[in-house]
Short mmCIF file of C-alpha atoms in Angstrom, two decimals:
data_model
loop_
_atom_site.label_atom_id
_atom_site.label_comp_id
_atom_site.label_asym_id
_atom_site.label_seq_id
_atom_site.Cartn_x
_atom_site.Cartn_y
_atom_site.Cartn_z
CA UNK A 32 49.26 -1.35 91.60
CA UNK A 33 46.37 0.47 89.94
CA UNK A 34 47.53 3.54 88.06
CA UNK A 35 45.96 6.98 88.46
CA UNK A 36 44.00 7.96 85.35
CA UNK A 37 44.35 11.30 83.57
CA UNK A 38 40.94 12.50 84.81
CA UNK A 39 41.72 11.56 88.42
CA UNK A 40 45.12 13.25 88.14
CA UNK A 41 43.44 16.40 86.83
CA UNK A 42 40.99 16.45 89.73
CA UNK A 43 43.72 15.75 92.31
CA UNK A 44 45.51 18.87 91.08
CA UNK A 45 42.31 20.91 90.80
CA UNK A 46 41.21 19.86 94.29
CA UNK A 47 44.52 21.10 95.70
CA UNK A 48 44.29 24.43 93.86
CA UNK A 49 40.72 25.05 95.03
CA UNK A 50 41.42 24.76 98.76
CA UNK A 51 40.99 27.30 101.54
CA UNK A 52 42.36 29.95 99.14
CA UNK A 53 38.94 30.46 97.59
CA UNK A 54 37.36 31.09 101.00
CA UNK A 55 39.56 34.16 101.59
CA UNK A 56 41.29 34.91 98.27
CA UNK A 57 38.56 37.06 96.72
CA UNK A 58 38.25 39.22 99.86
CA UNK A 59 41.95 39.87 100.49
CA UNK A 60 42.75 40.25 96.79
CA UNK A 61 39.95 42.81 96.45
CA UNK A 62 41.27 44.77 99.45
CA UNK A 63 44.77 44.85 97.98
CA UNK A 64 44.02 45.29 94.27
CA UNK A 65 40.45 46.60 94.00
CA UNK A 66 38.92 45.93 90.59
CA UNK A 67 42.38 44.99 89.28
CA UNK A 68 42.05 41.79 91.35
CA UNK A 69 40.77 40.16 88.17
CA UNK A 70 44.08 40.96 86.46
CA UNK A 71 45.95 39.68 89.54
CA UNK A 72 44.37 36.24 89.15
CA UNK A 73 45.21 36.11 85.43
CA UNK A 74 48.84 37.20 85.97
CA UNK A 75 49.23 34.79 88.91
CA UNK A 76 47.83 31.89 86.90
CA UNK A 77 50.06 32.64 83.90
CA UNK A 78 53.16 32.97 86.07
CA UNK A 79 52.48 29.66 87.77
CA UNK A 80 51.90 28.05 84.35
CA UNK A 81 55.39 29.09 83.24
CA UNK A 82 56.90 27.79 86.49
CA UNK A 83 54.95 24.55 86.01
CA UNK A 84 56.70 24.03 82.65
CA UNK A 85 60.05 23.85 84.44
CA UNK A 86 58.56 21.54 87.08
CA UNK A 87 57.17 19.21 84.41
CA UNK A 88 60.50 18.93 82.59
CA UNK A 89 62.34 18.07 85.82
CA UNK A 90 59.85 15.58 87.23
CA UNK A 91 59.41 13.80 83.87
CA UNK A 92 63.17 13.45 83.41
CA UNK A 93 63.81 9.78 84.24
CA UNK A 94 67.40 10.57 85.17
CA UNK A 95 66.05 12.28 88.30
CA UNK A 96 64.29 10.06 90.84
CA UNK A 97 62.47 13.06 92.34
CA UNK A 98 62.95 16.77 93.06
CA UNK A 99 65.37 16.03 95.92
CA UNK A 100 67.52 13.98 93.54
CA UNK A 101 67.43 16.87 91.06
CA UNK A 102 68.63 19.20 93.83
CA UNK A 103 71.43 16.78 94.76
CA UNK A 104 72.73 16.76 91.18
CA UNK A 105 72.29 20.48 90.54
CA UNK A 106 73.11 22.02 93.93
CA UNK A 107 75.27 19.23 95.45
CA UNK A 108 74.31 17.08 98.44
CA UNK A 109 74.31 20.17 100.67
CA UNK A 110 71.84 21.85 98.35
CA UNK A 111 69.64 18.77 98.49
CA UNK A 112 69.71 18.95 102.29
CA UNK A 113 68.79 22.64 102.23
CA UNK A 114 65.87 22.15 99.82
CA UNK A 115 64.63 19.04 101.65
CA UNK A 116 64.53 20.83 105.02
CA UNK A 117 62.77 23.86 103.50
CA UNK A 118 60.24 21.50 101.90
CA UNK A 119 59.63 19.76 105.22
CA UNK A 120 59.05 23.10 106.97
CA UNK A 121 56.49 24.37 104.46
CA UNK A 122 54.60 21.06 104.42
CA UNK A 123 54.53 21.21 108.23
CA UNK A 124 53.06 24.74 108.13
CA UNK A 125 50.07 23.97 105.89
CA UNK A 126 48.05 22.05 108.57
CA UNK A 127 48.07 24.97 111.07
CA UNK A 128 47.16 27.37 108.24
CA UNK A 129 44.17 25.21 107.29
CA UNK A 130 43.19 25.03 110.97
CA UNK A 131 43.40 28.83 111.05
CA UNK A 132 41.09 29.01 108.01
CA UNK A 133 38.54 26.78 109.75
CA UNK A 134 38.64 28.62 113.07
CA UNK A 135 38.64 32.09 111.49
CA UNK A 136 35.45 31.27 109.57
CA UNK A 137 33.85 29.83 112.71
CA UNK A 138 34.54 33.10 114.58
CA UNK A 139 31.58 34.68 112.77
CA UNK A 140 29.28 32.56 114.91
CA UNK A 141 31.48 32.05 117.96
CA UNK A 142 32.76 35.47 119.01
CA UNK A 143 34.90 34.00 121.78
CA UNK A 144 37.31 32.62 119.15
CA UNK A 145 38.78 36.04 118.30
CA UNK A 146 39.97 39.06 120.26
CA UNK A 147 37.40 41.83 120.11
CA UNK A 148 39.72 44.73 120.97
CA UNK A 149 41.97 44.51 117.87
CA UNK A 150 41.30 45.65 114.29
CA UNK A 151 42.96 42.76 112.44
CA UNK A 152 41.95 39.18 113.15
CA UNK A 153 43.72 37.66 116.14
CA UNK A 154 42.85 34.49 118.03
CA UNK A 155 41.81 34.75 121.66
CA UNK A 156 43.23 32.31 124.23
CA UNK A 157 40.10 30.18 123.81
CA UNK A 158 40.49 30.36 120.02
CA UNK A 159 44.08 29.21 120.33
CA UNK A 160 43.02 26.26 122.47
CA UNK A 161 40.41 25.29 119.87
CA UNK A 162 43.05 25.52 117.13
CA UNK A 163 45.45 23.34 119.12
CA UNK A 164 42.64 20.81 119.62
CA UNK A 165 41.89 20.61 115.88
CA UNK A 166 45.58 20.24 115.15
CA UNK A 167 45.71 17.45 117.74
CA UNK A 168 42.84 15.65 115.97
CA UNK A 169 44.87 15.74 112.74
CA UNK A 170 47.85 14.43 114.67
CA UNK A 171 45.80 11.59 116.18
CA UNK A 172 44.28 10.53 112.85
CA UNK A 173 47.72 10.50 111.28
CA UNK A 174 49.13 8.44 114.15
CA UNK A 175 46.40 5.84 114.50
CA UNK A 176 44.34 5.81 111.30
CA UNK A 177 46.50 7.00 108.41
CA UNK A 178 44.58 4.83 105.92
CA UNK A 179 41.48 6.91 106.66
CA UNK A 180 43.11 10.01 105.17
CA UNK A 181 42.86 8.85 101.55
CA UNK A 182 39.18 7.93 101.87
CA UNK A 183 38.40 11.21 103.65
CA UNK A 184 40.06 13.30 100.93
CA UNK A 185 38.16 11.46 98.16
CA UNK A 186 34.89 12.34 99.88
CA UNK A 187 35.56 16.09 100.01
CA UNK A 188 37.11 16.61 96.56
CA UNK A 189 33.75 16.97 94.78
CA UNK A 190 32.51 19.43 97.44
CA UNK A 191 35.63 21.58 97.02
CA UNK A 192 34.93 22.09 93.31
CA UNK A 193 31.12 22.40 93.20
CA UNK A 194 30.59 24.92 96.03
CA UNK A 195 32.78 27.75 94.62
CA UNK A 196 30.99 27.54 91.27
CA UNK A 197 27.60 27.64 93.03
CA UNK A 198 28.67 30.70 95.04
CA UNK A 199 29.82 32.48 91.87
CA UNK A 200 26.38 31.95 90.30
CA UNK A 201 24.69 33.39 93.42
CA UNK A 202 26.89 36.51 93.16
CA UNK A 203 25.91 36.93 89.50
CA UNK A 204 22.23 36.53 90.43
CA UNK A 205 22.66 39.39 92.94
CA UNK A 206 24.39 41.50 90.27
CA UNK A 207 21.58 40.78 87.78
CA UNK A 208 19.03 42.09 90.29
CA UNK A 209 21.06 45.20 91.16
CA UNK A 210 23.11 46.26 88.12
CA UNK A 211 23.46 49.86 89.36
CA UNK A 212 25.46 48.64 92.37
CA UNK A 213 27.84 46.80 90.03
CA UNK A 214 28.20 49.96 87.91
CA UNK A 215 29.03 52.03 91.03
CA UNK A 216 31.71 49.54 92.05
CA UNK A 217 33.22 49.63 88.57
CA UNK A 218 33.24 53.42 88.59
CA UNK A 219 35.83 53.39 91.40
CA UNK A 220 38.35 52.56 88.68
CA UNK A 221 40.51 49.64 87.62
CA UNK A 222 43.77 50.61 89.35
CA UNK A 223 42.41 52.50 92.35
CA UNK A 224 44.86 50.63 94.63
CA UNK A 225 47.78 51.07 92.22
CA UNK A 226 49.73 48.60 90.11
CA UNK A 227 51.81 47.60 93.15
CA UNK A 228 48.65 46.58 95.01
CA UNK A 229 47.62 44.45 92.05
CA UNK A 230 50.98 42.64 92.06
CA UNK A 231 51.39 42.29 95.85
CA UNK A 232 47.95 40.63 95.90
CA UNK A 233 49.42 37.70 93.95
CA UNK A 234 51.62 36.67 96.89
CA UNK A 235 49.72 38.01 99.91
CA UNK A 236 46.09 37.80 98.76
CA UNK A 237 45.98 34.03 98.36
CA UNK A 238 46.56 33.75 94.59
CA UNK A 239 50.02 32.15 94.66
CA UNK A 240 48.93 30.05 97.64
CA UNK A 241 46.05 28.66 95.60
CA UNK A 242 47.92 27.90 92.38
CA UNK A 243 50.79 26.19 94.22
CA UNK A 244 48.40 23.22 94.39
CA UNK A 245 49.39 22.26 90.82
CA UNK A 246 52.34 20.42 92.40
CA UNK A 247 50.01 17.60 93.47
CA UNK A 248 49.95 16.25 89.90
CA UNK A 249 53.75 16.59 89.75
CA UNK A 250 54.19 14.57 92.96
CA UNK A 251 51.97 11.79 91.54
CA UNK A 252 53.87 11.54 88.24
CA UNK A 253 55.25 8.07 89.01
CA UNK A 254 51.75 6.71 89.70
CA UNK A 255 50.05 7.49 86.38
CA UNK A 256 50.09 5.84 82.97
CA UNK A 257 51.98 7.77 80.30
CA UNK A 258 53.16 10.64 82.54
CA UNK A 259 54.76 12.40 79.55
CA UNK A 260 51.24 13.02 78.25
CA UNK A 261 49.12 13.03 81.43
CA UNK A 262 51.20 15.37 83.62
CA UNK A 263 51.17 18.40 81.26
CA UNK A 264 47.43 17.97 80.60
CA UNK A 265 46.63 17.59 84.31
CA UNK A 266 48.83 20.51 85.42
CA UNK A 267 47.86 23.05 82.78
CA UNK A 268 44.27 21.81 82.59
CA UNK A 269 43.77 22.24 86.34
CA UNK A 270 45.41 25.71 86.30
CA UNK A 271 43.15 26.81 83.42
CA UNK A 272 39.96 25.52 85.08
CA UNK A 273 40.99 27.10 88.39
CA UNK A 274 41.63 30.49 86.71
CA UNK A 275 38.11 30.38 85.27
CA UNK A 276 36.54 29.44 88.64
CA UNK A 277 38.51 32.04 90.60
CA UNK A 278 37.76 34.75 88.04
CA UNK A 279 34.03 34.00 88.30
CA UNK A 280 34.22 34.28 92.10
CA UNK A 281 36.33 37.46 92.02
CA UNK A 282 34.16 39.23 89.42
CA UNK A 283 31.01 38.22 91.29
CA UNK A 284 32.50 39.31 94.64
CA UNK A 285 33.70 42.71 93.42
CA UNK A 286 30.52 43.64 91.59
CA UNK A 287 28.06 42.40 94.23
CA UNK A 288 29.65 44.09 97.27
CA UNK A 289 27.23 46.85 98.41
CA UNK A 290 28.67 50.19 97.26
CA UNK A 291 28.26 51.74 100.72
CA UNK A 292 30.87 49.30 102.04
CA UNK A 293 33.39 50.85 99.62
CA UNK A 294 32.90 54.45 100.67
CA UNK A 295 36.48 54.56 102.00
CA UNK A 296 37.97 52.57 99.14
CA UNK A 297 38.79 48.92 98.57
CA UNK A 298 41.63 48.87 101.11
CA UNK A 299 39.15 49.71 103.90
CA UNK A 300 36.57 47.13 102.80
CA UNK A 301 34.78 45.54 105.73
CA UNK A 302 31.34 44.20 106.48
CA UNK A 303 29.51 42.08 109.05
CA UNK A 304 30.94 38.57 108.99
CA UNK A 305 34.13 39.43 107.05
CA UNK A 306 36.12 36.98 109.20
CA UNK A 307 34.50 34.46 106.86
CA UNK A 308 34.04 36.83 103.92
CA UNK A 309 32.24 34.67 101.35
CA UNK A 310 29.77 33.27 103.89
CA UNK A 311 29.32 36.72 105.44
CA UNK A 312 28.43 38.19 102.06
CA UNK A 313 25.97 35.40 101.29
CA UNK A 314 24.25 36.00 104.64
CA UNK A 315 24.07 39.74 103.85
CA UNK A 316 22.33 38.91 100.55
CA UNK A 317 19.80 36.70 102.35
CA UNK A 318 21.16 33.33 101.23
CA UNK A 319 21.36 32.01 104.78
CA UNK A 320 21.09 28.34 103.86
CA UNK A 321 24.02 28.63 101.46
CA UNK A 322 26.06 30.57 104.03
CA UNK A 323 25.46 27.79 106.60
CA UNK A 324 26.53 25.24 104.03
CA UNK A 325 29.63 27.30 103.33
CA UNK A 326 30.50 27.35 107.03
CA UNK A 327 30.28 23.56 106.91
CA UNK A 328 32.59 23.49 103.87
CA UNK A 329 34.96 25.91 105.64
CA UNK A 330 35.43 23.21 108.28
CA UNK A 331 35.54 20.14 106.03
CA UNK A 332 37.57 21.43 103.07
CA UNK A 333 40.54 23.07 104.87
CA UNK A 334 40.59 20.29 107.46
CA UNK A 335 40.85 17.68 104.71
CA UNK A 336 43.65 19.59 102.96
CA UNK A 337 45.51 20.05 106.24
CA UNK A 338 45.12 16.38 107.03
CA UNK A 339 46.68 15.41 103.71
CA UNK A 340 49.67 17.70 104.29
CA UNK A 341 49.99 16.45 107.88
CA UNK A 342 50.67 13.02 106.39
CA UNK A 343 53.07 14.49 103.81
CA UNK A 344 55.04 16.49 106.41
CA UNK A 345 55.58 13.46 108.65
CA UNK A 346 56.79 11.42 105.65
CA UNK A 347 59.17 14.18 104.52
CA UNK A 348 60.69 14.41 108.00
CA UNK A 349 60.90 10.63 108.17
CA UNK A 350 62.74 10.57 104.83
CA UNK A 351 65.18 13.19 106.13
CA UNK A 352 65.91 10.89 109.06
CA UNK A 353 66.39 7.88 106.81
CA UNK A 354 68.88 9.94 104.81
CA UNK A 355 70.71 10.59 108.11
CA UNK A 356 70.18 14.35 107.80
CA UNK A 357 68.16 14.26 111.05
CA UNK A 358 68.34 11.76 113.94
CA UNK A 359 67.06 8.32 112.91
CA UNK A 360 64.52 8.36 115.73
CA UNK A 361 62.22 10.48 113.53
CA UNK A 362 62.00 7.63 111.03
CA UNK A 363 60.63 5.15 113.57
CA UNK A 364 57.09 4.02 112.76
CA UNK A 365 54.35 2.61 114.95
CA UNK A 366 52.30 -0.50 114.13
CA UNK A 367 49.99 1.64 111.98
CA UNK A 368 52.91 2.61 109.73
CA UNK A 369 53.03 6.21 110.96
CA UNK A 370 56.32 7.92 111.96
CA UNK A 371 55.07 9.03 115.38
CA UNK A 372 58.14 11.02 116.52
CA UNK A 373 58.05 12.95 113.24
CA UNK A 374 54.36 13.63 113.87
CA UNK A 375 55.10 14.95 117.36
CA UNK A 376 57.71 17.39 116.01
CA UNK A 377 55.33 18.60 113.29
CA UNK A 378 52.55 19.02 115.86
CA UNK A 379 54.85 21.20 118.00
CA UNK A 380 55.79 23.30 114.95
CA UNK A 381 52.09 23.79 114.19
CA UNK A 382 51.35 24.91 117.77
CA UNK A 383 54.24 27.41 117.72
CA UNK A 384 53.19 28.79 114.30
CA UNK A 385 49.58 29.30 115.44
CA UNK A 386 50.81 30.99 118.61
CA UNK A 387 53.25 33.38 116.95
CA UNK A 388 51.53 34.36 113.66
CA UNK A 389 48.02 35.82 113.64
CA UNK A 390 45.55 35.66 110.77
CA UNK A 391 45.26 33.58 107.60
CA UNK A 392 46.69 36.30 105.35
CA UNK A 393 49.94 36.71 107.33
CA UNK A 394 50.33 32.94 107.53
CA UNK A 395 50.01 32.33 103.79
CA UNK A 396 52.52 35.10 102.98
CA UNK A 397 55.17 33.28 105.04
CA UNK A 398 54.16 29.91 103.61
CA UNK A 399 54.23 31.22 100.04
CA UNK A 400 57.68 32.67 100.65
CA UNK A 401 59.03 29.27 101.72
CA UNK A 402 57.37 27.38 98.86
CA UNK A 403 58.33 29.90 96.19
CA UNK A 404 61.94 29.92 97.44
CA UNK A 405 62.15 26.16 96.80
CA UNK A 406 60.30 26.63 93.49
CA UNK A 407 62.89 29.19 92.37
CA UNK A 408 65.55 26.44 92.33
CA UNK A 409 63.64 24.28 89.82
CA UNK A 410 64.79 26.28 86.74
CA UNK A 411 68.36 25.63 87.94
CA UNK A 412 67.66 21.89 87.80
CA UNK A 413 66.49 22.34 84.20
CA UNK A 414 69.70 24.16 83.24
CA UNK A 415 71.83 21.47 84.88
CA UNK A 416 70.08 18.68 83.00
CA UNK A 417 70.18 20.47 79.65
CA UNK A 418 73.81 21.64 79.85
CA UNK A 419 75.05 18.25 81.08
CA UNK A 420 72.78 16.37 78.65
CA UNK A 421 71.41 14.61 81.73
CA UNK A 422 68.08 13.92 80.06
CA UNK A 423 65.85 10.91 79.53
CA UNK A 424 62.41 12.21 78.65
CA UNK A 425 60.10 12.86 75.73
CA UNK A 426 58.86 16.07 77.39
CA UNK A 427 61.27 18.85 76.55
CA UNK A 428 60.26 22.49 76.79
CA UNK A 429 61.02 24.54 73.70
CA UNK A 430 63.24 27.56 74.30
CA UNK A 431 64.30 26.13 77.66
CA UNK A 432 66.67 29.03 78.38
CA UNK A 433 63.86 31.56 78.05
CA UNK A 434 61.40 29.46 80.06
CA UNK A 435 64.01 28.81 82.78
CA UNK A 436 64.75 32.52 83.03
CA UNK A 437 61.06 33.48 83.17
CA UNK A 438 60.37 30.80 85.82
CA UNK A 439 63.27 32.08 87.94
CA UNK A 440 62.29 35.71 87.39
CA UNK A 441 58.63 35.15 88.24
CA UNK A 442 59.49 33.24 91.42
CA UNK A 443 61.80 36.07 92.52
CA UNK A 444 59.11 38.66 91.85
CA UNK A 445 56.58 36.67 93.89
CA UNK A 446 59.09 36.51 96.74
CA UNK A 447 59.40 40.31 96.73
CA UNK A 448 55.61 40.66 96.62
CA UNK A 449 55.35 38.67 99.87
CA UNK A 450 56.44 41.95 101.55
CA UNK A 451 59.22 42.47 104.10
CA UNK A 452 57.07 41.91 107.22
CA UNK A 453 56.57 38.26 106.22
CA UNK A 454 59.49 37.46 103.91
CA UNK A 455 62.11 38.30 106.57
CA UNK A 456 61.01 35.17 108.46
CA UNK A 457 61.64 33.09 105.32
CA UNK A 458 65.20 34.34 104.92
CA UNK A 459 65.94 33.91 108.62
CA UNK A 460 64.91 30.25 108.23
CA UNK A 461 67.08 29.98 105.10
CA UNK A 462 70.08 31.54 106.88
CA UNK A 463 69.77 29.24 109.92
CA UNK A 464 69.60 26.10 107.73
CA UNK A 465 72.41 27.26 105.40
CA UNK A 466 74.78 28.18 108.25
CA UNK A 467 73.96 24.99 110.18
CA UNK A 468 74.83 22.81 107.17
CA UNK A 469 78.19 24.55 106.76
CA UNK A 470 79.03 24.51 110.48
CA UNK A 471 78.24 20.80 110.73
CA UNK A 472 80.37 20.09 107.64
CA UNK A 473 83.27 22.05 109.14
CA UNK A 474 82.88 20.22 112.44
CA UNK A 475 82.94 16.84 110.64
CA UNK A 476 85.86 17.93 108.39
CA UNK A 477 83.54 17.31 105.47
CA UNK A 478 83.55 20.81 103.94
CA UNK A 479 83.85 20.96 100.15
CA UNK A 480 83.48 24.32 98.44
CA UNK A 481 80.93 24.56 95.64
CA UNK A 482 80.36 27.96 94.00
CA UNK A 483 76.66 27.41 93.30
CA UNK A 484 75.79 26.28 96.83
CA UNK A 485 78.20 28.51 98.76
CA UNK A 486 77.96 31.68 96.63
CA UNK A 487 74.97 31.69 94.26
CA UNK A 488 72.28 30.45 96.70
CA UNK A 489 73.14 32.87 99.56
CA UNK A 490 73.67 35.70 97.05
CA UNK A 491 70.21 34.96 95.66
CA UNK A 492 68.62 35.06 99.12
CA UNK A 493 70.48 38.25 100.16
CA UNK A 494 69.60 40.01 96.90
CA UNK A 495 65.87 39.24 97.17
CA UNK A 496 65.82 40.18 100.86
CA UNK A 497 67.59 43.48 100.13
CA UNK A 498 65.20 44.48 97.33
CA UNK A 499 62.19 43.53 99.47
CA UNK A 500 63.50 45.67 102.34
CA UNK A 501 64.37 48.64 100.10
CA UNK A 502 60.87 48.46 98.65
CA UNK A 503 59.61 49.86 101.98
CA UNK A 504 61.38 53.14 101.18
CA UNK A 505 61.06 52.92 97.38
CA UNK A 506 57.55 51.54 96.73
CA UNK A 507 57.90 51.82 92.98
CA UNK A 508 56.57 49.24 90.56
CA UNK A 509 59.46 49.92 88.19
CA UNK A 510 62.08 49.55 90.94
CA UNK A 511 61.12 45.98 91.82
CA UNK A 512 60.48 44.87 88.22
CA UNK A 513 63.82 46.17 86.86
CA UNK A 514 66.00 45.30 89.87
CA UNK A 515 64.71 41.73 90.06
CA UNK A 516 65.11 41.40 86.29
CA UNK A 517 68.81 42.34 86.57
CA UNK A 518 69.39 40.07 89.59
CA UNK A 519 67.63 37.09 88.00
CA UNK A 520 69.45 37.44 84.69
CA UNK A 521 72.86 37.90 86.36
CA UNK A 522 72.47 34.88 88.64
CA UNK A 523 71.25 32.56 85.87
CA UNK A 524 74.08 33.63 83.53
CA UNK A 525 76.58 32.89 86.33
CA UNK A 526 74.99 29.47 86.94
CA UNK A 527 75.00 28.69 83.21
CA UNK A 528 78.69 29.60 82.94
CA UNK A 529 79.61 27.58 86.03
CA UNK A 530 77.87 24.47 84.68
CA UNK A 531 79.50 24.96 81.26
CA UNK A 532 82.92 25.44 82.86
CA UNK A 533 82.50 22.26 84.88
CA UNK A 534 81.72 20.29 81.71
CA UNK A 535 84.77 21.78 79.99
CA UNK A 536 87.05 20.87 82.90
CA UNK A 537 85.64 17.33 83.07
CA UNK A 538 86.21 16.91 79.33
CA UNK A 539 89.83 18.06 79.62
CA UNK A 540 90.39 15.63 82.48
CA UNK A 541 88.98 12.77 80.44
CA UNK A 542 91.13 13.73 77.44
CA UNK A 543 94.26 13.71 79.61
CA UNK A 544 93.37 10.27 80.97
CA UNK A 545 92.85 8.92 77.47
CA UNK A 546 96.13 10.45 76.28
CA UNK A 547 98.05 8.86 79.15
#
């Protein structure tokens, strides 16, 4: 089998990072953070880089077959089941989110797609039907022509990278011709929306959603030559390039927005065509051809990303069935090699998600919560491997305790920044899965207590949920930073001691056996 080269691996990761996030990220981040949006992108990129270090160490450890195997070793088989189901759910939610991105952009030209009597974006009945139809097309392609997906994604990768850079240059051209407008926008101040707004923008403005795409290179680790060298370069190279691209777009967006649209502050920013903000702004500046081209990209790019994840979600559910976690019927494949029952379930989930949650921004906050929750367990895998000397890799992060703590801490902060309105859905999903696993084990007389799975994981979820809820009444930057710091440090110290104690007990057992 032909191996994926370093350059291709870099562009796979970069193509995933520059997805539908760039179409909305600058707008929503500006509304939440104002001029500090630039800092939001830098902080978000740096945080994800630290988390990526933990990911790289786990995925490049040959003792682990994959992330699910790492979860099975570190969190027990029950923990593996929990993480696998959470992973399936978030992969199943990306296609409807990308459909939402496509339809929301199209609403600028087709008013019947959205409800006209509400302030925030909400799909009309006709808009919902269109969304269901697009989701059905993804479903059909995945069922009957899955080989087409790879070719389709190759075609759109170049478009996904070139267009954002072109748009950024147009914004700077507008700024060059009207520098006084840029000065007026800057005069509003750097932290006009507060430090909390700058941080919340990382999780709810599309920043975390965008950078999560670095995982593509991680997932392809087994398919590249010299992964110990290629994976770190691809991951951190793609994150660095993406930070530069997103910063160019954000700076250009903030400084080119007509000052009169900011008369009520960044949080009240709105303008004609803001359902598709980048295209709407281009049209306002007179670049109609480019705005039309952007509308085309807003259909092709998110649709291609959603199609790729539609394939991934069906495979994840199929794998869960093969592992006998779900009924084996979901693993059945048709003559095209597609698990059609798994596709049907994922299609239904997509329809329900589109029906219940309105707007791209609300959708990505829930999605980010689910993804970041599974990401927060990766530093635990690192600790398990290091403490148990369960390592076979040339890629070892220096100061692994510090990096593991920072990765865990940053993930927990990003969970809190998802805000209670969205994150409560994430923890309800966690609670349902966690309780179901334990009830089934009790019913099958297969219950075995494990302190990390039965105490640490639910304590982690409850702690984050509690801080996120209390933040409604105590919206202080210092409250969330310090409280999450204490929680993260306490939980990791407990985990470290539990792993160390297990090793000590195992050693004593072995010594007794040898003595006898």
